[in-house]
Amino acid sequence: MEMIEKRSTELAKEPRLGELDLSHAQVSLTEFRYSKGTELFGEAEPAAYIYQVIEGAVRTHKLLSDGRRQIGAFHLPGDIFGLENGDLHRFTAEAIIDTTVRYVKRVDLESAVKSDAAIARALLTMTAQNLQHVENHMLLLGRKTSQERVAAFLLEMNGRVSGPGVVALPMSRGDIADYLGLRLETVSRALSGFERKGYLRFVGTTQRQIVVLNSAGLTEIDR
């Protein structure tokens, strides 16, 4: 695992990891910066840390038996990932672009939970939110048409990235396809179709920035 620009963050006064206030717990947080494409952890490796994206983006994925890649989630600034119900990671995590993450040792957090009810409640809430995302993703893959899946993805990203109306996507269309269980060409056709209908427009030559012009139209498709 390539790690660059290691930065110690001895945040003794007010260490935080997302909504967890760790200021009264005996834990320390550390920040690492990963270059684009670098693996943070691999599937079946020990789940020794819990992570938060500070800047950049991370994808978690699993390789299927037929060689295809299934992306389980995209983690954007502020998101916490690496929470597992067992001792091993179920997915591989990679930096989509140059990314800085903050992490805390899992054993330290588990120790803090035993002595601080507020941390325990916050961790339970975070776990429930992750479970809800997994359930929504399963429904998306199991029941929606290709256009519905792409519309649902745009609605998911809209508001998570850069503010309402503007979706600055750090991930490629190949990543989107592997997240939605579609072919790359299918995703491209759906996006082009939405553009022709006036639901969105692309900004820049990379088409990574999308301005949502008609979120109601996308919502109607998602239904």
PDB file of C-alpha atoms in Angstrom:
ATOM      1  CA  MET A   1       0.000   0.000   0.000  1.00  0.00           C
ATOM      2  CA  GLU A   2       1.541   3.268  -1.119  1.00  0.00           C
ATOM      3  CA  MET A   3       1.214   6.033   1.465  1.00  0.00           C
ATOM      4  CA  ILE A   4       2.389   9.555   0.722  1.00  0.00           C
ATOM      5  CA  GLU A   5       2.675  12.740   2.713  1.00  0.00           C
ATOM      6  CA  LYS A   6       2.101  11.155   6.094  1.00  0.00           C
ATOM      7  CA  ARG A   7       0.826  13.745   8.536  1.00  0.00           C
ATOM      8  CA  SER A   8       0.530  13.133  12.247  1.00  0.00           C
ATOM      9  CA  THR A   9      -2.452  14.888  13.746  1.00  0.00           C
ATOM     10  CA  GLU A  10      -2.227  14.452  17.505  1.00  0.00           C
ATOM     11  CA  LEU A  11      -5.701  15.955  17.940  1.00  0.00           C
ATOM     12  CA  ALA A  12      -5.711  15.725  21.705  1.00  0.00           C
ATOM     13  CA  LYS A  13      -8.049  18.632  22.424  1.00  0.00           C
ATOM     14  CA  GLU A  14     -10.948  18.020  20.063  1.00  0.00           C
ATOM     15  CA  PRO A  15     -10.448  14.845  18.018  1.00  0.00           C
ATOM     16  CA  ARG A  16     -13.485  14.079  15.889  1.00  0.00           C
ATOM     17  CA  LEU A  17     -14.345  11.440  13.367  1.00  0.00           C
ATOM     18  CA  GLY A  18     -17.550  12.461  11.628  1.00  0.00           C
ATOM     19  CA  GLU A  19     -20.281  12.812  14.254  1.00  0.00           C
ATOM     20  CA  LEU A  20     -18.196  11.081  16.901  1.00  0.00           C
ATOM     21  CA  ASP A  21     -16.901  13.506  19.526  1.00  0.00           C
ATOM     22  CA  LEU A  22     -13.770  11.791  20.808  1.00  0.00           C
ATOM     23  CA  SER A  23     -12.470  14.718  22.859  1.00  0.00           C
ATOM     24  CA  HIS A  24     -12.907  12.826  26.130  1.00  0.00           C
ATOM     25  CA  ALA A  25     -11.665   9.469  24.846  1.00  0.00           C
ATOM     26  CA  GLN A  26      -8.135   8.109  24.879  1.00  0.00           C
ATOM     27  CA  VAL A  27      -7.793   7.890  21.107  1.00  0.00           C
ATOM     28  CA  SER A  28      -5.629   9.576  18.508  1.00  0.00           C
ATOM     29  CA  LEU A  29      -6.459  10.300  14.889  1.00  0.00           C
ATOM     30  CA  THR A  30      -3.993  10.245  12.030  1.00  0.00           C
ATOM     31  CA  GLU A  31      -4.225  11.574   8.481  1.00  0.00           C
ATOM     32  CA  PHE A  32      -2.707   9.927   5.412  1.00  0.00           C
ATOM     33  CA  ARG A  33      -2.751  11.112   1.833  1.00  0.00           C
ATOM     34  CA  TYR A  34      -3.169   8.510  -0.924  1.00  0.00           C
ATOM     35  CA  SER A  35      -2.484   9.072  -4.601  1.00  0.00           C
ATOM     36  CA  LYS A  36      -5.083   8.246  -7.251  1.00  0.00           C
ATOM     37  CA  GLY A  37      -5.677   4.513  -7.599  1.00  0.00           C
ATOM     38  CA  THR A  38      -3.890   3.580  -4.364  1.00  0.00           C
ATOM     39  CA  GLU A  39      -5.440   0.796  -2.293  1.00  0.00           C
ATOM     40  CA  LEU A  40      -6.304   1.739   1.291  1.00  0.00           C
ATOM     41  CA  PHE A  41      -7.198  -1.794   2.307  1.00  0.00           C
ATOM     42  CA  GLY A  42      -8.027  -5.045   0.576  1.00  0.00           C
ATOM     43  CA  GLU A  43     -10.860  -7.528   0.784  1.00  0.00           C
ATOM     44  CA  ALA A  44     -10.343 -10.090   3.568  1.00  0.00           C
ATOM     45  CA  GLU A  45      -7.641  -7.974   5.234  1.00  0.00           C
ATOM     46  CA  PRO A  46      -7.989  -7.300   8.981  1.00  0.00           C
ATOM     47  CA  ALA A  47     -10.415  -4.450   9.690  1.00  0.00           C
ATOM     48  CA  ALA A  48      -8.056  -2.681  12.084  1.00  0.00           C
ATOM     49  CA  TYR A  49      -9.090   0.934  11.400  1.00  0.00           C
ATOM     50  CA  ILE A  50     -12.120   3.106  10.740  1.00  0.00           C
ATOM     51  CA  TYR A  51     -11.688   5.845   8.145  1.00  0.00           C
ATOM     52  CA  GLN A  52     -13.108   9.244   7.203  1.00  0.00           C
ATOM     53  CA  VAL A  53     -12.591  11.045   3.898  1.00  0.00           C
ATOM     54  CA  ILE A  54     -11.213  14.548   4.447  1.00  0.00           C
ATOM     55  CA  GLU A  55     -10.791  15.450   0.778  1.00  0.00           C
ATOM     56  CA  GLY A  56     -11.013  13.425  -2.408  1.00  0.00           C
ATOM     57  CA  ALA A  57     -13.087  10.281  -2.874  1.00  0.00           C
ATOM     58  CA  VAL A  58     -12.859   6.550  -2.196  1.00  0.00           C
ATOM     59  CA  ARG A  59     -14.630   3.615  -3.848  1.00  0.00           C
ATOM     60  CA  THR A  60     -15.207   0.266  -2.170  1.00  0.00           C
ATOM     61  CA  HIS A  61     -15.577  -2.734  -4.460  1.00  0.00           C
ATOM     62  CA  LYS A  62     -15.591  -6.500  -4.674  1.00  0.00           C
ATOM     63  CA  LEU A  63     -14.428  -8.698  -7.560  1.00  0.00           C
ATOM     64  CA  LEU A  64     -17.118 -11.196  -8.546  1.00  0.00           C
ATOM     65  CA  SER A  65     -16.438 -14.817  -9.499  1.00  0.00           C
ATOM     66  CA  ASP A  66     -16.788 -14.015 -13.222  1.00  0.00           C
ATOM     67  CA  GLY A  67     -14.154 -11.265 -13.027  1.00  0.00           C
ATOM     68  CA  ARG A  68     -16.554  -8.337 -12.973  1.00  0.00           C
ATOM     69  CA  ARG A  69     -16.159  -5.555 -10.429  1.00  0.00           C
ATOM     70  CA  GLN A  70     -19.097  -4.519  -8.236  1.00  0.00           C
ATOM     71  CA  ILE A  71     -18.699  -1.154  -6.533  1.00  0.00           C
ATOM     72  CA  GLY A  72     -20.563  -1.048  -3.257  1.00  0.00           C
ATOM     73  CA  ALA A  73     -20.237   2.637  -2.390  1.00  0.00           C
ATOM     74  CA  PHE A  74     -18.564   5.936  -3.145  1.00  0.00           C
ATOM     75  CA  HIS A  75     -17.231   7.719  -0.078  1.00  0.00           C
ATOM     76  CA  LEU A  76     -16.966  11.495  -0.356  1.00  0.00           C
ATOM     77  CA  PRO A  77     -15.611  14.190   2.020  1.00  0.00           C
ATOM     78  CA  GLY A  78     -17.086  13.714   5.483  1.00  0.00           C
ATOM     79  CA  ASP A  79     -18.101  10.105   4.880  1.00  0.00           C
ATOM     80  CA  ILE A  80     -16.950   7.375   7.257  1.00  0.00           C
ATOM     81  CA  PHE A  81     -16.158   3.878   6.007  1.00  0.00           C
ATOM     82  CA  GLY A  82     -14.432   0.684   7.105  1.00  0.00           C
ATOM     83  CA  LEU A  83     -17.098  -0.183   9.675  1.00  0.00           C
ATOM     84  CA  GLU A  84     -17.423  -3.988   9.651  1.00  0.00           C
ATOM     85  CA  ASN A  85     -19.505  -6.471  11.609  1.00  0.00           C
ATOM     86  CA  GLY A  86     -16.596  -8.913  11.582  1.00  0.00           C
ATOM     87  CA  ASP A  87     -12.836  -8.878  11.865  1.00  0.00           C
ATOM     88  CA  LEU A  88     -12.135  -8.692   8.117  1.00  0.00           C
ATOM     89  CA  HIS A  89     -12.970  -6.204   5.362  1.00  0.00           C
ATOM     90  CA  ARG A  90     -15.630  -7.415   2.931  1.00  0.00           C
ATOM     91  CA  PHE A  91     -14.597  -4.962   0.197  1.00  0.00           C
ATOM     92  CA  THR A  92     -11.434  -3.395  -1.203  1.00  0.00           C
ATOM     93  CA  ALA A  93     -11.089   0.383  -0.836  1.00  0.00           C
ATOM     94  CA  GLU A  94      -9.234   2.551  -3.377  1.00  0.00           C
ATOM     95  CA  ALA A  95      -8.653   6.278  -3.782  1.00  0.00           C
ATOM     96  CA  ILE A  96     -10.540   7.466  -6.877  1.00  0.00           C
ATOM     97  CA  ILE A  97      -8.480  10.660  -7.014  1.00  0.00           C
ATOM     98  CA  ASP A  98      -5.719  12.039  -4.769  1.00  0.00           C
ATOM     99  CA  THR A  99      -7.373  11.625  -1.393  1.00  0.00           C
ATOM    100  CA  THR A 100      -6.728  12.458   2.255  1.00  0.00           C
ATOM    101  CA  VAL A 101      -8.309  10.241   4.904  1.00  0.00           C
ATOM    102  CA  ARG A 102      -8.350  10.369   8.678  1.00  0.00           C
ATOM    103  CA  TYR A 103      -8.376   7.109  10.596  1.00  0.00           C
ATOM    104  CA  VAL A 104      -8.674   5.773  14.113  1.00  0.00           C
ATOM    105  CA  LYS A 105      -7.772   2.332  15.461  1.00  0.00           C
ATOM    106  CA  ARG A 106     -10.836   0.148  15.771  1.00  0.00           C
ATOM    107  CA  VAL A 107      -9.737  -1.254  19.158  1.00  0.00           C
ATOM    108  CA  ASP A 108      -9.404   2.298  20.523  1.00  0.00           C
ATOM    109  CA  LEU A 109     -12.889   3.193  19.321  1.00  0.00           C
ATOM    110  CA  GLU A 110     -14.368  -0.004  20.739  1.00  0.00           C
ATOM    111  CA  SER A 111     -12.746   0.801  24.076  1.00  0.00           C
ATOM    112  CA  ALA A 112     -14.198   4.326  23.986  1.00  0.00           C
ATOM    113  CA  VAL A 113     -17.668   2.922  23.264  1.00  0.00           C
ATOM    114  CA  LYS A 114     -17.570   0.870  26.468  1.00  0.00           C
ATOM    115  CA  SER A 115     -17.087   3.959  28.623  1.00  0.00           C
ATOM    116  CA  ASP A 116     -19.025   6.641  26.705  1.00  0.00           C
ATOM    117  CA  ALA A 117     -22.727   6.206  25.920  1.00  0.00           C
ATOM    118  CA  ALA A 118     -22.747   9.197  23.549  1.00  0.00           C
ATOM    119  CA  ILE A 119     -20.049   7.617  21.383  1.00  0.00           C
ATOM    120  CA  ALA A 120     -21.955   4.325  21.431  1.00  0.00           C
ATOM    121  CA  ARG A 121     -25.157   6.032  20.244  1.00  0.00           C
ATOM    122  CA  ALA A 122     -23.333   7.942  17.503  1.00  0.00           C
ATOM    123  CA  LEU A 123     -21.620   4.777  16.298  1.00  0.00           C
ATOM    124  CA  LEU A 124     -24.951   2.940  16.253  1.00  0.00           C
ATOM    125  CA  THR A 125     -26.471   5.747  14.156  1.00  0.00           C
ATOM    126  CA  MET A 126     -23.580   5.601  11.699  1.00  0.00           C
ATOM    127  CA  THR A 127     -23.944   1.820  11.413  1.00  0.00           C
ATOM    128  CA  ALA A 128     -27.679   2.154  10.765  1.00  0.00           C
ATOM    129  CA  GLN A 129     -27.027   4.737   8.042  1.00  0.00           C
ATOM    130  CA  ASN A 130     -24.523   2.425   6.344  1.00  0.00           C
ATOM    131  CA  LEU A 131     -27.054  -0.412   6.498  1.00  0.00           C
ATOM    132  CA  GLN A 132     -29.719   1.816   4.957  1.00  0.00           C
ATOM    133  CA  HIS A 133     -27.380   2.662   2.078  1.00  0.00           C
ATOM    134  CA  VAL A 134     -26.733  -1.050   1.478  1.00  0.00           C
ATOM    135  CA  GLU A 135     -30.474  -1.771   1.446  1.00  0.00           C
ATOM    136  CA  ASN A 136     -31.162   1.091  -0.987  1.00  0.00           C
ATOM    137  CA  HIS A 137     -28.356  -0.105  -3.245  1.00  0.00           C
ATOM    138  CA  MET A 138     -29.788  -3.638  -3.274  1.00  0.00           C
ATOM    139  CA  LEU A 139     -33.201  -2.308  -4.265  1.00  0.00           C
ATOM    140  CA  LEU A 140     -31.618  -0.177  -6.990  1.00  0.00           C
ATOM    141  CA  LEU A 141     -29.776  -3.154  -8.483  1.00  0.00           C
ATOM    142  CA  GLY A 142     -32.706  -5.548  -8.168  1.00  0.00           C
ATOM    143  CA  ARG A 143     -35.732  -3.637  -9.387  1.00  0.00           C
ATOM    144  CA  LYS A 144     -34.874  -0.598 -11.483  1.00  0.00           C
ATOM    145  CA  THR A 145     -34.406  -0.244 -15.243  1.00  0.00           C
ATOM    146  CA  SER A 146     -31.142   1.200 -16.564  1.00  0.00           C
ATOM    147  CA  GLN A 147     -32.626   4.697 -16.899  1.00  0.00           C
ATOM    148  CA  GLU A 148     -34.088   4.477 -13.411  1.00  0.00           C
ATOM    149  CA  ARG A 149     -30.723   3.418 -12.013  1.00  0.00           C
ATOM    150  CA  VAL A 150     -28.839   6.296 -13.648  1.00  0.00           C
ATOM    151  CA  ALA A 151     -31.511   8.788 -12.553  1.00  0.00           C
ATOM    152  CA  ALA A 152     -31.335   7.433  -8.992  1.00  0.00           C
ATOM    153  CA  PHE A 153     -27.545   7.769  -9.039  1.00  0.00           C
ATOM    154  CA  LEU A 154     -27.721  11.416 -10.171  1.00  0.00           C
ATOM    155  CA  LEU A 155     -30.272  12.178  -7.458  1.00  0.00           C
ATOM    156  CA  GLU A 156     -28.031  10.470  -4.891  1.00  0.00           C
ATOM    157  CA  MET A 157     -25.009  12.511  -5.941  1.00  0.00           C
ATOM    158  CA  ASN A 158     -26.955  15.749  -6.286  1.00  0.00           C
ATOM    159  CA  GLY A 159     -26.569  17.440  -2.923  1.00  0.00           C
ATOM    160  CA  ARG A 160     -23.644  15.227  -1.849  1.00  0.00           C
ATOM    161  CA  VAL A 161     -21.167  16.907  -4.191  1.00  0.00           C
ATOM    162  CA  SER A 162     -20.571  20.671  -4.619  1.00  0.00           C
ATOM    163  CA  GLY A 163     -24.022  21.779  -3.572  1.00  0.00           C
ATOM    164  CA  PRO A 164     -27.518  21.630  -5.057  1.00  0.00           C
ATOM    165  CA  GLY A 165     -27.783  21.570  -8.840  1.00  0.00           C
ATOM    166  CA  VAL A 166     -24.096  21.039  -9.603  1.00  0.00           C
ATOM    167  CA  VAL A 167     -22.759  17.486  -9.488  1.00  0.00           C
ATOM    168  CA  ALA A 168     -18.951  17.377  -9.741  1.00  0.00           C
ATOM    169  CA  LEU A 169     -18.303  13.673 -10.140  1.00  0.00           C
ATOM    170  CA  PRO A 170     -14.860  12.409  -9.070  1.00  0.00           C
ATOM    171  CA  MET A 171     -15.613   8.935 -10.424  1.00  0.00           C
ATOM    172  CA  SER A 172     -15.476   7.801 -14.066  1.00  0.00           C
ATOM    173  CA  ARG A 173     -18.416   6.496 -16.068  1.00  0.00           C
ATOM    174  CA  GLY A 174     -16.850   3.067 -15.738  1.00  0.00           C
ATOM    175  CA  ASP A 175     -17.061   3.434 -11.965  1.00  0.00           C
ATOM    176  CA  ILE A 176     -20.688   4.535 -12.247  1.00  0.00           C
ATOM    177  CA  ALA A 177     -21.466   1.518 -14.444  1.00  0.00           C
ATOM    178  CA  ASP A 178     -19.881  -0.864 -11.925  1.00  0.00           C
ATOM    179  CA  TYR A 179     -21.847   0.780  -9.106  1.00  0.00           C
ATOM    180  CA  LEU A 180     -25.152   0.482 -10.960  1.00  0.00           C
ATOM    181  CA  GLY A 181     -24.543  -2.986 -12.406  1.00  0.00           C
ATOM    182  CA  LEU A 182     -24.722  -1.663 -15.980  1.00  0.00           C
ATOM    183  CA  ARG A 183     -22.510  -1.524 -19.049  1.00  0.00           C
ATOM    184  CA  LEU A 184     -20.455   1.614 -19.655  1.00  0.00           C
ATOM    185  CA  GLU A 185     -22.282   2.233 -22.950  1.00  0.00           C
ATOM    186  CA  THR A 186     -25.654   1.998 -21.180  1.00  0.00           C
ATOM    187  CA  VAL A 187     -24.665   4.669 -18.657  1.00  0.00           C
ATOM    188  CA  SER A 188     -23.379   6.960 -21.426  1.00  0.00           C
ATOM    189  CA  ARG A 189     -26.600   6.542 -23.442  1.00  0.00           C
ATOM    190  CA  ALA A 190     -28.745   7.313 -20.418  1.00  0.00           C
ATOM    191  CA  LEU A 191     -26.777  10.470 -19.582  1.00  0.00           C
ATOM    192  CA  SER A 192     -26.923  11.640 -23.204  1.00  0.00           C
ATOM    193  CA  GLY A 193     -30.655  10.974 -23.253  1.00  0.00           C
ATOM    194  CA  PHE A 194     -31.184  13.026 -20.102  1.00  0.00           C
ATOM    195  CA  GLU A 195     -29.187  15.840 -21.698  1.00  0.00           C
ATOM    196  CA  ARG A 196     -31.371  15.793 -24.819  1.00  0.00           C
ATOM    197  CA  LYS A 197     -34.500  15.907 -22.657  1.00  0.00           C
ATOM    198  CA  GLY A 198     -33.161  18.968 -20.839  1.00  0.00           C
ATOM    199  CA  TYR A 199     -32.787  17.262 -17.478  1.00  0.00           C
ATOM    200  CA  LEU A 200     -29.083  18.116 -17.237  1.00  0.00           C
ATOM    201  CA  ARG A 201     -26.150  19.676 -19.052  1.00  0.00           C
ATOM    202  CA  PHE A 202     -22.463  18.888 -19.001  1.00  0.00           C
ATOM    203  CA  VAL A 203     -19.772  21.374 -18.003  1.00  0.00           C
ATOM    204  CA  GLY A 204     -16.228  21.054 -19.353  1.00  0.00           C
ATOM    205  CA  THR A 205     -14.646  18.612 -21.757  1.00  0.00           C
ATOM    206  CA  THR A 206     -14.357  15.736 -19.257  1.00  0.00           C
ATOM    207  CA  GLN A 207     -18.125  15.780 -18.597  1.00  0.00           C
ATOM    208  CA  ARG A 208     -17.392  15.133 -14.934  1.00  0.00           C
ATOM    209  CA  GLN A 209     -19.399  18.210 -13.913  1.00  0.00           C
ATOM    210  CA  ILE A 210     -23.125  17.993 -14.438  1.00  0.00           C
ATOM    211  CA  VAL A 211     -25.659  20.748 -13.853  1.00  0.00           C
ATOM    212  CA  VAL A 212     -29.052  19.308 -12.958  1.00  0.00           C
ATOM    213  CA  LEU A 213     -31.678  21.384 -14.743  1.00  0.00           C
ATOM    214  CA  ASN A 214     -34.780  19.340 -13.935  1.00  0.00           C
ATOM    215  CA  SER A 215     -34.490  17.291 -10.755  1.00  0.00           C
ATOM    216  CA  ALA A 216     -38.260  16.735 -10.809  1.00  0.00           C
ATOM    217  CA  GLY A 217     -37.894  14.996 -14.176  1.00  0.00           C
ATOM    218  CA  LEU A 218     -35.175  12.725 -12.801  1.00  0.00           C
ATOM    219  CA  THR A 219     -37.303  11.998  -9.747  1.00  0.00           C
ATOM    220  CA  GLU A 220     -40.229  11.022 -11.962  1.00  0.00           C
ATOM    221  CA  ILE A 221     -37.993   8.560 -13.842  1.00  0.00           C
ATOM    222  CA  ASP A 222     -36.685   7.169 -10.552  1.00  0.00           C
ATOM    223  CA  ARG A 223     -40.227   6.393  -9.452  1.00  0.00           C
TER     224      ARG A 223
END
